[in-house]
C-alpha angles and dihedrals in degrees: 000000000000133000119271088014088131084074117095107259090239091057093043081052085060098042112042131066082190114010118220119278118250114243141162145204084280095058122114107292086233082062103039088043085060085034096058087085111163105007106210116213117213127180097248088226091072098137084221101031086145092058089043094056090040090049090051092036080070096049097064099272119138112172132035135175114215104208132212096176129061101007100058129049119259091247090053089058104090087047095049078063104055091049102047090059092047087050096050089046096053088046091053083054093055129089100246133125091190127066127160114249098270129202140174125229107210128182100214130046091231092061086067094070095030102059094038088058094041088055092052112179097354082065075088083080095057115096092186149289136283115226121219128227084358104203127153095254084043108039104056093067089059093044089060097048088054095054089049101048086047090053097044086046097039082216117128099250127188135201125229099196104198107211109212115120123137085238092068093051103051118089101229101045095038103094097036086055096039094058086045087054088043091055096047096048088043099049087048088035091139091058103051120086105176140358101228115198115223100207101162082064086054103059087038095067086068099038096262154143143182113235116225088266105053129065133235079252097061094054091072110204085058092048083051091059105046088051101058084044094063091032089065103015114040104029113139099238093102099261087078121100128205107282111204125209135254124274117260110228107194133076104166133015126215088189143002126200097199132062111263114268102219116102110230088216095083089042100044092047082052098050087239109118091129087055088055098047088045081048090047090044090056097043088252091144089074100049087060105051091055094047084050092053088040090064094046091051096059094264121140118204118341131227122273129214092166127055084222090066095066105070093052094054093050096043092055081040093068114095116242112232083233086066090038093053086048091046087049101053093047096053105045102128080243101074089047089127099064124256142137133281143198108235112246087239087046098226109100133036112252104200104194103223108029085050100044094089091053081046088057110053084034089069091037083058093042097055081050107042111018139251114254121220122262096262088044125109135182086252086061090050088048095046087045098050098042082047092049 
């Protein structure tokens, strides 16, 4: 699979400087942790949930977690089991090379084994498992479910650890359960594959929630979160992991109280006003504007609850050709020594050490998701994708 492979290869010709790599469930867990993208939640009870993750499979989504916690009700769980086995099975039985990466968010550590055993040979198509309310005290368990499960298989399993206890947001408890959590992904450190952010539980935890125009980063004590998160979690040195962002929760809006937050410039150089008033009309501006500040926050990808949310984070995950020209300068083997350089578009300041760590995720990011052209926006990617 490869991101944006849904678009016709002519297009991707247009659109891209460097078109996305092709990888698979099998890749190199550094390039699948960028490649995860949009992760697209699904109740794991859905009657065709084949046909569902084919179908989105076709729109440009590669990887998707079938949950059996919070999105079903506890009575509904034994079912969601039965029903996911069924649906791998039926996929293994389907003519199709391509598959999303596809994991399974479970509530308890014994349903690891036992659903891996359950699936049999069709547990080739699981990629791993999300771990609820991931602490220190609650997540090994998991963990050693997981490595169980892996060894018993013999398939290559990750863990998704969410992060959304009520421990990790008070004050007073937060760094104590930040450097737990910290223990328990390090000593599996193979096995995780990203650290995802359950903001929704967060807010919940003060009876609150974001309206469509605001972002997970004006509601404080989230922002505060998140950023101790990546602080001690995701930092570049080598000891980080992949931090995912938070879940959008709108897809249409009756009424806004603040003015929209997409320029019409961009659209209006693109030919595409009608694409910003359809964005504006399903609170896709704001969507925008927090995928924007996830980036800049050190997150990677963001968790999807609407099909309509995955477009938008792959196309601001693309790299501009104006990033990849910078990236590219910083890390020639000649300026291993350090200095500072004139960007090529002679509009910024490259220094070469303090920025080679930026260089370096920005080339992981542009293998995965692509490099535009120079006349190419994010406006072009949307338009292109919607059209495809």
């Amino acid at each position: 699979m490869r991101h944006f492979g849904h678009i016709a290869p002519g297009v991707r010709q247009r659109l891209f400087h460097q078109e996305p790599c092709v990888f698979d469930a099998d890749s190199p867990a550094r390039l699948l942790s960028t490649a995860l993208g949009a992760t697209l939640y699904s109740p794991a009870t859905r009657p065709r949930l084949a046909d569902d993750i084919l179908k989105q499979a076709d729109r440009g989504v590669v990887s998707m977690v079938l949950c059996l916690e919070d999105s079903i009700g506890d009575q509904d769980v034994p079912a969601g089991e039965e029903n996911l086995v069924r649906q791998f099975t039926d996929l293994a039985g389907r003519d199709r090379d391509e598959l999303p990466l596809l994991f399974i968010r479970v509530r308890h550590p014994e349903q690891i084994p036992d659903l891996a055993r359950r699936l049999g040979p069709v547990v080739q198509l699981l990629s791993g498992f999300v771990l609820p309310k991931f602490t220190e005290e609650r997540g090994i368990p998991f963990l050693e479910a997981l490595t169980a499960a892996e060894t018993a298989s013999g398939r290559r399993l990750f863990a998704m650890p969410v992060l959304e206890s009520p421990e990790l947001l008070y004050r007073e408890s937060r760094v104590e359960t930040l450097e737990g959590i910290f223990r328990a992904v390090d000593k599996y450190r193979e096995r995780v594959l990203a650290l995802r952010l359950g903001v929704t539980d967060f807010c919940s935890s003060y009876g609150l929630r974001r309206a469509p125009d605001m972002t997970a980063y004006d509601v404080q004590i989230v922002a505060s979160v998140i950023a101790d998160v990546v602080n001690m979690l995701g930092r570049a040195d080598g000891t980080g992991f992949t931090v995912t962002g938070p879940v959008w929760e709108y897809f249409r809006v009756q009424e806004r109280m603040f003015k929209p937050q997409l320029r019409r410039s961009p659209f209006l150089e693109g030919q595409a006003e009608e694409l910003r008033e359809a964005l504006i009309e399903h609170a896709m501006d704001g969507l925008l504007r927090e995928i924007a500040l996830d980036q800049a926050n050190g997150l990677t990808g963001k968790t999807c609850i609407h099909p309509s949310h995955v477009l938008p984070v792959h196309a601001l995950s693309v790299v501009s050709h104006e990033e990849f020209s910078d990236a590219q300068d910083i890390l020639r083997p000649e300026q291993g020594g350090g200095g500072v350089l004139r960007s090529q578009y002679t509009n910024k300041m490259n220094e070469v050490k303090p920025h080679r760590a930026w260089a370096e995720r920005t080339m992981l990011r542009a293998e995965v998701f692509g490099v535009a052209n120079e006349d190419v926006g994010f406006v072009e990617l949307l338009a292109a994708g919607i059209a495809d």
